Structures are given as structure tokens and as C-alpha cells.
Coordinates of C-alpha atoms in Angstrom, one line a residue:
M1 CA 2.5 26.6 -23.9
K2 CA -1.2 26.8 -21.4
A3 CA -0.4 25.9 -17.6
D4 CA -3.0 26.2 -14.5
I5 CA -0.1 26.5 -12.2
L6 CA 3.4 27.2 -12.6
L7 CA 5.7 25.9 -9.5
T8 CA 8.9 26.9 -9.2
D9 CA 11.3 28.0 -6.8
C10 CA 11.8 24.2 -6.1
R11 CA 14.4 20.8 -5.3
L12 CA 12.6 18.4 -7.6
A13 CA 13.0 14.8 -6.7
T14 CA 11.4 13.5 -9.7
M15 CA 11.9 10.0 -8.8
V16 CA 12.5 9.0 -13.0
A17 CA 15.4 5.9 -13.0
G18 CA 17.8 5.8 -15.0
G19 CA 19.5 9.0 -14.1
E20 CA 21.0 11.5 -11.8
A21 CA 19.8 9.9 -6.9
Y22 CA 15.8 10.2 -6.4
G23 CA 15.7 11.3 -10.1
A24 CA 16.9 15.1 -8.6
I25 CA 17.0 18.8 -10.2
E26 CA 17.9 20.6 -7.9
D27 CA 16.9 24.6 -9.6
G28 CA 13.4 22.7 -11.0
A29 CA 10.1 24.4 -11.8
L30 CA 6.8 22.4 -12.9
L31 CA 4.4 23.0 -15.0
I32 CA 0.3 21.7 -14.0
A33 CA -3.1 21.9 -16.6
D34 CA -6.0 19.4 -16.0
G35 CA -4.9 18.2 -13.2
Q36 CA -1.8 16.7 -15.1
I37 CA 2.0 17.6 -14.9
L38 CA 2.4 19.3 -18.1
W39 CA 6.6 20.0 -17.9
A40 CA 8.5 19.7 -15.3
G41 CA 12.4 20.0 -15.6
P42 CA 15.3 22.5 -14.7
R43 CA 14.4 25.9 -14.4
S44 CA 16.3 27.4 -16.7
E45 CA 15.2 25.3 -19.6
L46 CA 11.7 27.3 -18.9
P47 CA 9.6 27.2 -21.8
A48 CA 7.4 29.8 -23.3
H49 CA 4.5 29.6 -21.6
E50 CA 1.6 30.7 -20.1
A51 CA 0.1 29.7 -16.4
A52 CA -2.6 31.3 -14.8
E53 CA -1.0 31.7 -11.5
T54 CA 1.8 31.1 -10.2
E55 CA 3.5 29.6 -7.1
Q56 CA 7.0 30.2 -5.2
L57 CA 8.1 26.6 -3.0
G58 CA 10.7 28.6 -1.1
G59 CA 13.4 25.9 -2.2
R60 CA 11.8 22.6 -0.9
W61 CA 11.9 20.3 -2.1
V62 CA 8.7 17.4 -4.3
T63 CA 8.6 14.3 -4.8
P64 CA 5.6 12.4 -6.4
G65 CA 2.6 12.2 -4.3
L66 CA 3.7 9.0 -1.9
I67 CA 1.9 5.5 -2.4
D68 CA 0.7 2.8 0.5
C69 CA 0.2 -0.3 -1.7
H70 CA -0.8 -2.1 0.9
T71 CA -3.6 -1.6 3.6
H72 CA -6.3 -3.1 5.9
L73 CA -8.0 0.6 6.3
V74 CA -11.4 -0.6 6.5
F75 CA -12.8 -2.0 10.0
G76 CA -14.2 -1.9 12.8
G77 CA -13.0 -1.0 16.2
D78 CA -9.6 -1.8 16.6
R79 CA -6.4 -4.9 19.5
S80 CA -4.9 -2.1 21.7
G81 CA -6.6 -3.9 24.0
E82 CA -5.2 -7.8 22.9
F83 CA -1.5 -5.7 22.7
E84 CA -1.8 -4.4 26.0
Q85 CA -3.1 -8.3 27.5
R86 CA 0.6 -9.8 24.9
L87 CA 2.8 -6.5 26.3
N88 CA 1.4 -8.6 30.0
G89 CA 1.6 -11.6 28.5
A90 CA -1.4 -13.2 27.6
T91 CA -0.3 -15.1 24.6
Y92 CA -1.6 -14.9 21.1
E93 CA -4.1 -18.4 21.8
E94 CA -5.5 -17.5 25.2
I95 CA -6.8 -14.2 23.3
A96 CA -7.8 -16.4 20.8
R97 CA -9.8 -18.5 22.6
A98 CA -10.7 -15.2 24.1
G99 CA -12.9 -14.1 21.4
G100 CA -9.8 -11.8 19.8
G101 CA -7.4 -11.5 17.3
I102 CA -9.0 -11.4 13.5
V103 CA -12.5 -12.8 14.7
S104 CA -12.9 -9.8 17.5
T105 CA -12.4 -7.7 14.8
M106 CA -14.7 -9.5 12.4
A107 CA -17.3 -9.1 15.1
A108 CA -16.8 -5.1 15.3
T109 CA -16.6 -4.6 11.2
R110 CA -19.2 -7.0 10.5
A111 CA -21.2 -4.5 13.6
A112 CA -20.1 -1.7 11.9
S113 CA -21.9 0.2 9.7
E114 CA -20.7 1.9 6.7
D115 CA -21.0 5.1 7.8
E116 CA -19.2 4.5 11.3
L117 CA -16.3 3.0 9.1
Y118 CA -15.6 5.2 6.8
A119 CA -15.4 7.5 9.3
S120 CA -13.1 5.2 11.1
A121 CA -10.9 4.5 8.2
V122 CA -10.6 8.7 7.1
A123 CA -9.7 9.1 10.6
R124 CA -6.2 6.4 9.9
L125 CA -6.1 7.6 7.1
E126 CA -5.4 11.4 8.7
G127 CA -2.3 10.2 9.7
L128 CA -1.6 8.4 5.8
K129 CA -2.2 11.9 4.5
A130 CA -0.2 13.1 6.9
T131 CA 2.8 11.4 5.8
G132 CA 2.4 13.1 2.1
V133 CA 0.5 9.5 0.1
T134 CA -1.4 10.6 -2.1
T135 CA -2.3 6.9 -3.2
V136 CA -3.8 4.8 -1.0
E137 CA -4.7 0.4 -1.2
I138 CA -7.2 -0.4 0.5
K139 CA -8.4 -4.3 1.1
S140 CA -11.7 -5.9 2.2
G141 CA -10.8 -9.4 4.2
Y142 CA -12.6 -8.4 8.0
G143 CA -16.5 -8.8 6.8
L144 CA -15.3 -12.8 5.3
D145 CA -19.2 -13.1 4.3
H146 CA -20.7 -12.2 1.3
D147 CA -22.3 -9.2 3.2
S148 CA -19.4 -7.8 4.6
E149 CA -17.5 -7.9 2.0
L150 CA -19.4 -5.5 -0.1
K151 CA -19.4 -2.8 2.5
M152 CA -16.1 -3.0 3.3
L153 CA -15.1 -2.5 -0.7
R154 CA -18.0 -0.2 -1.3
V155 CA -16.1 1.7 2.1
A156 CA -13.4 1.9 0.5
R157 CA -14.8 3.2 -2.9
R158 CA -16.2 5.8 -1.2
I159 CA -13.1 6.7 0.5
G160 CA -11.5 7.1 -3.2
R161 CA -14.3 9.8 -4.2
E162 CA -14.5 11.9 -0.9
A163 CA -11.6 11.3 1.6
G164 CA -8.9 13.1 -0.2
V165 CA -6.7 10.0 -1.9
R166 CA -7.4 8.1 -4.5
V167 CA -7.7 4.5 -4.2
R168 CA -7.6 1.2 -5.7
T169 CA -9.1 -1.8 -4.0
S170 CA -8.6 -5.3 -3.4
Y171 CA -11.0 -8.2 -2.4
L172 CA -8.5 -10.7 0.2
G173 CA -11.7 -13.8 -0.4
L174 CA -9.1 -15.1 1.4
H175 CA -8.1 -13.6 3.9
A176 CA -9.6 -16.6 7.6
V177 CA -11.6 -19.3 7.3
P178 CA -15.0 -18.0 9.9
P179 CA -15.4 -19.4 12.9
E180 CA -19.3 -20.3 11.4
H181 CA -17.3 -22.1 8.5
R182 CA -14.3 -24.1 10.6
P183 CA -16.2 -27.4 10.3
Q184 CA -17.2 -27.4 5.9
R185 CA -14.1 -24.9 4.7
A186 CA -14.0 -26.4 1.3
A187 CA -17.6 -24.2 1.6
Y188 CA -16.8 -21.2 2.9
V189 CA -13.7 -21.2 0.1
D190 CA -16.2 -21.7 -2.6
K191 CA -18.5 -19.0 -1.2
A192 CA -15.4 -17.0 -1.7
V193 CA -14.2 -17.8 -4.3
D194 CA -17.7 -18.6 -6.6
D195 CA -20.4 -15.6 -5.0
F196 CA -18.2 -12.8 -2.7
L197 CA -16.0 -12.7 -5.9
P198 CA -18.0 -11.8 -8.8
A199 CA -20.6 -10.1 -6.9
A200 CA -18.4 -8.0 -6.0
A201 CA -16.6 -7.5 -9.8
A202 CA -20.3 -6.9 -10.3
E203 CA -20.5 -3.8 -8.3
G204 CA -17.2 -2.2 -10.0
L205 CA -15.7 -2.5 -6.3
V206 CA -12.7 -4.7 -7.7
D207 CA -9.2 -3.7 -8.4
A208 CA -7.7 -6.4 -7.8
V209 CA -7.9 -10.1 -6.2
D210 CA -5.7 -10.6 -3.4
A211 CA -4.8 -13.6 -0.5
Y212 CA -3.3 -14.8 1.8
C213 CA -0.9 -18.4 1.0
E214 CA 0.1 -19.6 4.4
P215 CA 0.2 -22.5 6.2
I216 CA -1.8 -20.8 9.0
A217 CA -4.7 -19.3 6.4
F218 CA -5.3 -20.6 2.6
S219 CA -3.2 -23.5 0.9
G220 CA -2.1 -23.0 -3.2
E221 CA -4.7 -25.0 -3.7
E222 CA -7.3 -23.1 -2.5
V223 CA -5.0 -19.6 -4.3
S224 CA -5.3 -21.2 -7.5
R225 CA -9.4 -21.3 -6.9
L226 CA -9.6 -17.4 -6.4
F227 CA -6.6 -15.9 -8.9
E228 CA -8.2 -19.0 -11.7
K229 CA -11.8 -16.9 -10.9
A230 CA -10.6 -14.1 -11.2
R231 CA -8.3 -14.1 -14.3
A232 CA -12.6 -15.0 -15.8
L233 CA -13.4 -11.6 -14.0
G234 CA -10.0 -9.8 -16.1
L235 CA -9.0 -8.7 -13.1
P236 CA -4.6 -8.3 -11.7
V237 CA -3.6 -10.5 -9.1
K238 CA -1.3 -9.3 -6.0
L239 CA -0.6 -12.0 -3.2
H240 CA 0.7 -12.6 0.8
A241 CA 2.9 -14.7 0.3
D242 CA 6.0 -16.5 2.3
Q243 CA 5.1 -13.9 5.6
L244 CA 7.0 -17.2 8.2
S245 CA 7.9 -19.7 5.8
D246 CA 8.5 -20.5 2.1
G247 CA 5.0 -21.8 1.3
G248 CA 5.8 -21.1 -2.7
G249 CA 3.8 -18.4 -2.4
A250 CA 5.5 -16.1 -4.8
A251 CA 5.9 -18.6 -7.1
L252 CA 2.4 -19.1 -7.4
A253 CA 1.9 -15.3 -7.8
A254 CA 4.6 -14.4 -10.4
K255 CA 2.7 -18.0 -12.4
Y256 CA -0.5 -15.6 -12.3
G257 CA 0.8 -12.5 -13.1
A258 CA 0.4 -11.6 -9.8
L259 CA 1.3 -7.6 -9.9
S260 CA 3.5 -8.4 -6.8
A261 CA 3.7 -10.5 -3.9
D262 CA 3.3 -9.6 -0.2
H263 CA 5.8 -9.9 3.2
V264 CA 8.1 -12.2 1.4
E265 CA 10.5 -12.8 4.4
H266 CA 10.7 -15.8 3.8
T267 CA 11.5 -16.8 0.1
S268 CA 13.3 -18.8 -1.7
E269 CA 15.6 -18.0 -4.3
G270 CA 13.5 -20.0 -7.0
G271 CA 10.6 -17.8 -5.8
V272 CA 12.6 -14.5 -6.7
Q273 CA 13.8 -15.8 -9.4
A274 CA 10.0 -16.2 -10.9
M275 CA 9.5 -12.8 -9.1
A276 CA 11.8 -11.3 -11.6
A277 CA 11.3 -13.4 -15.1
A278 CA 7.3 -12.5 -14.0
G279 CA 7.7 -8.9 -13.4
V280 CA 5.8 -9.8 -10.5
V281 CA 6.9 -6.7 -7.5
A282 CA 8.7 -6.7 -3.9
V283 CA 5.6 -5.3 -1.4
L284 CA 7.8 -4.8 1.4
L285 CA 5.9 -4.6 4.8
P286 CA 8.2 -3.2 7.8
G287 CA 5.5 -2.7 10.0
A288 CA 4.1 -6.2 10.3
F289 CA 7.9 -7.2 11.2
L290 CA 8.6 -4.6 13.9
M291 CA 5.0 -5.3 15.5
L292 CA 5.3 -9.0 14.6
R293 CA 9.4 -9.1 15.9
E294 CA 9.7 -11.1 13.7
T295 CA 13.8 -11.6 12.6
T296 CA 14.6 -13.2 9.5
P297 CA 14.6 -10.1 6.8
P298 CA 13.6 -10.3 3.5
P299 CA 15.8 -11.9 0.8
V300 CA 16.7 -8.0 0.0
D301 CA 19.9 -8.1 -2.3
M302 CA 18.5 -11.2 -3.5
F303 CA 16.0 -8.8 -5.0
R304 CA 18.8 -6.7 -5.8
R305 CA 20.3 -8.9 -7.3
H306 CA 17.9 -10.3 -9.9
A307 CA 17.2 -6.8 -9.7
V308 CA 13.2 -7.4 -8.3
D309 CA 11.5 -4.0 -7.7
M310 CA 10.9 -2.9 -4.0
A311 CA 8.1 -1.5 -3.2
V312 CA 7.7 -0.4 0.8
A313 CA 3.5 -0.1 2.4
T314 CA 2.6 0.7 6.2
D315 CA -0.1 -2.4 5.8
C316 CA -1.8 -1.0 8.6
N317 CA -4.0 -2.9 10.3
P318 CA -5.8 -3.8 12.8
G319 CA -3.5 -6.7 14.8
T320 CA -0.4 -6.6 13.3
S321 CA 0.4 -4.0 12.3
P322 CA -1.1 -0.4 13.4
V323 CA 0.7 2.1 11.4
A324 CA -0.6 5.4 9.7
S325 CA 2.5 6.7 8.4
M326 CA 4.0 6.6 5.5
T327 CA 7.3 8.5 6.6
A328 CA 7.4 5.7 9.8
A329 CA 7.4 2.6 7.1
I330 CA 9.8 4.3 4.7
N331 CA 11.9 4.6 8.1
L332 CA 11.4 1.0 9.4
A333 CA 12.7 -0.2 5.6
C334 CA 15.8 1.3 6.0
V335 CA 16.6 1.0 9.7
Q336 CA 15.7 -3.5 8.7
F337 CA 15.6 -4.0 5.6
R338 CA 18.7 -1.7 5.0
L339 CA 16.6 -0.3 2.0
T340 CA 18.8 2.7 1.2
P341 CA 16.9 5.7 1.5
E342 CA 16.7 6.1 -1.9
E343 CA 15.1 2.6 -2.7
A344 CA 12.6 3.3 -0.5
L345 CA 11.4 6.2 -1.2
A346 CA 11.3 4.8 -5.1
G347 CA 9.5 1.6 -2.3
A348 CA 7.0 4.4 -1.8
T349 CA 6.6 6.0 -5.5
R350 CA 7.8 4.5 -8.4
H351 CA 7.7 0.7 -7.6
A352 CA 4.1 1.0 -5.4
A353 CA 2.5 2.8 -8.9
K354 CA 4.0 -0.3 -9.9
A355 CA 2.5 -3.1 -7.8
L356 CA -1.3 -0.5 -7.9
G357 CA -0.6 -1.5 -11.8
L358 CA -0.5 2.0 -12.3
S359 CA 2.9 3.2 -14.0
D360 CA 1.7 5.7 -16.4
E361 CA -0.4 7.6 -14.3
I362 CA 1.6 7.9 -10.7
G363 CA 4.9 7.0 -9.9
T364 CA 7.3 9.3 -10.8
I365 CA 7.0 13.7 -11.8
E366 CA 6.9 13.7 -15.5
A367 CA 5.0 15.3 -18.4
G368 CA 2.1 13.2 -18.9
K369 CA 1.6 12.6 -14.6
A370 CA -0.7 12.6 -12.3
A371 CA 0.3 16.7 -10.5
D372 CA 0.3 14.2 -7.5
L373 CA 2.8 15.9 -5.5
A374 CA 4.6 16.4 -1.6
V375 CA 6.0 19.4 -0.6
W376 CA 8.5 18.9 2.4
D377 CA 10.4 21.2 4.5
V378 CA 13.6 18.6 3.9
T379 CA 17.1 20.0 2.7
R380 CA 17.9 16.1 0.8
P381 CA 15.5 13.3 0.1
A382 CA 16.8 11.3 3.1
E383 CA 14.7 13.2 6.0
L384 CA 12.4 11.2 4.7
A385 CA 14.0 8.1 5.7
Y386 CA 15.9 9.9 8.2
W387 CA 13.6 11.0 10.5
L388 CA 11.1 9.3 13.3
G389 CA 7.8 10.9 14.1
K390 CA 9.0 14.9 13.1
P391 CA 5.9 16.2 10.9
L392 CA 8.1 17.2 7.4
L393 CA 5.2 17.8 5.1
A394 CA 5.1 21.4 3.4
R395 CA 2.4 21.2 1.5
R396 CA -0.1 18.2 -0.7
M397 CA -0.7 18.7 -4.1
L398 CA -3.4 15.8 -4.6
G399 CA -4.7 15.4 -9.2
G400 CA -3.2 19.4 -9.4
A401 CA -5.5 21.1 -6.0
W402 CA -3.9 22.0 -2.2
S403 CA -5.1 19.4 -0.7

């Protein structure tokens, strides 16, 4: 067995389901060839091999590279000023009337060049990479016109080529209605469905299609139009669902065989059952829950009871979740939603991979998967959920290369 790298003197949290907690191997070894895991297991069972390079990891824990499966990483400007205004007593309505909220992000995103959007997104990405992230999903949804939506997706693709991380893109076609279209809402939906999406897909910019289904956003009927177009283009879908109310978003996601339903704080048991039957992942977003000071957590016990996989993500965005740390998201998922540390780490690895349709490629440490790894200065995997703000990452590998 010929390998490029042998990693040894390490403990593996393989995150393979069905065995030891965390899929743990206390004295492990890894053989890596051509950017993939060739073999992983106990060092005592290491097969005969020829490795061009051997590295000892000093007994450190190794996990799959973490996966942030829900972000809005690309946007112009920020809304820290609005954050300060709210804490000084201004209401969301007052801020919105003054041109704030998503309108301010839309304006800044439209005004920014691709290079400017790339530079600001990569700066935020550094926080994710420093907390073990090797794959990130990036949505459009702040441009809200043809050119700006495609611009955002082009920047996301560039990040995947140049910034040392795997990227999956989502066209968030129905996120908000831009001010110029408020009197003609239906006309905007027509453009988002029949113009923006086909153009982005034709340019190869779209891996999945997303929408925001909520009374303050878009209806089930409007979302269905978008999802039917996605289906015609052969693209998978996902949905911001039941964040502020039970609007049947989870059931709608299940109807279309969505990869995931995200937020899901107000999902009913019927919605949970529909997700379970369709294999839809519940993506939990504790950063937004924290920043919005919500009080109704997702129905985690129901997800457990109906065997719905739960992913965890940062929801990194300028308005409701300015979170650029994956380990912080893991901690908040445990503290706020009562996930166990093992559930939260599975949510940032194995289940996050499923939420992106990438279970065959990433998310666990096993033969045939990409050699995307995170090496940690911890004594047990639970520390990844325990510490808030402490640097824990020792090294990070993407496709068999340290980065």
C-alpha cells in the first residue's frame, strides 16, 4: 500500500456512526494518498505500506475537517452600527425606516466590486478556518437583482478556488423583496425564478437553491414556484423554515426532498415526521437564536425521537448572526439547545456533510473520503464544545495538504 503521508501517534474522532462515542480510536493512524484517506484505524492494525512522509501528531485528537453548512459569508459592509443603535434603544422598525436592515446590506453589496466582496468574505473566513472549517456553504441573497446575485455567486466560487476551503454555493433567490419591487412583488418573484436562477445555473454558479419561507418573507406558494424551477434545472433545494413561526416550512422542504430545513425553531411534530420520512436534515443555527434573543428552541427531542439528523452551522451573516467561529456555534448548540458534545460535533461533520449532499466525500474519517482533517490541542473531543473562545486548532489539512 503506497501512501503520500502516514499520520501516527494520534487519537481519531472518526465520527463514523454506530460504534464508540465519536467513532473514537485512541491510538490511531492514517494513510493518505492523492488527497484521500487510504486507510484509517488503530495503529496496531496498520497495514504494510510505503509512505513518502511520516508525521507524528503528539497524541493529539484528529477530527474530520469541520463543515459550516449554512452561511451568508459574502456581503458588503456590516451592520455593527445598527447593533449599537438597537442596544441604545432604537427599534427594528426605526432602523428599517432609516434605510437599515437588509436594505443597507443590499445597497452595500450592490455597490461593492467582486474584489471588494472577496476580500471582506475571506477576512471573515479566517475565523472559520481557525476553528477547523474545511468546507463552507455560501449563499447569495443580498444582491436582490440579476447582476448582484450572480456577482455574489461568482465571488463564492472564487473563494472555493483560491481561499483554501471547499465551497458549496446556494442561490438564495427568495430572501427579501428589494425596495424597488415592493409595489410589484409578483414581478420580483418572476425575475428571481425565471431570470436570475436560470442565468446563474447556466454559468455553473449554483449547487443548490434556497428560500426564506416565513410570513415576513415568502409564502409557500412562492417558494414552490422557485423549487419547481430548481427541479427542472436538476438542482437540489434547501429552505429557511419555521424560524419565527410554524408556517409549514419543514413539511414544504420535505415535499421537495430538500437537503435540509434550516432554523426550524417552530417546526411542529407533523413537520418533523415529514422531514424524517424524506431524509431532510435539520440545520440548527444557535448564533441567530442568540443574537435575536429568541426563547423557543428547535424541537431537539422530537428530532431525536424521529431520528432526524441535526447539523450545526454558524449562519454567519451581517444582521442576525455575526458569528465567524465554528467551535462557538458548537458550544452554543450545546448550551442553548442542549445537544450533547457528540451530537454537536456530528452536526458539524457527518450531518453537515449530508446537509450539503456530500456524505460520500467528506464528514467522517474513513477510507475513500477526502483527507480534510482538523488536529486539535484537546484532551478529549468534548472540549470542542466546552471552550468558548479558546484557540484549540493545532493544524488543518485540506485534500491531503496542510493549510
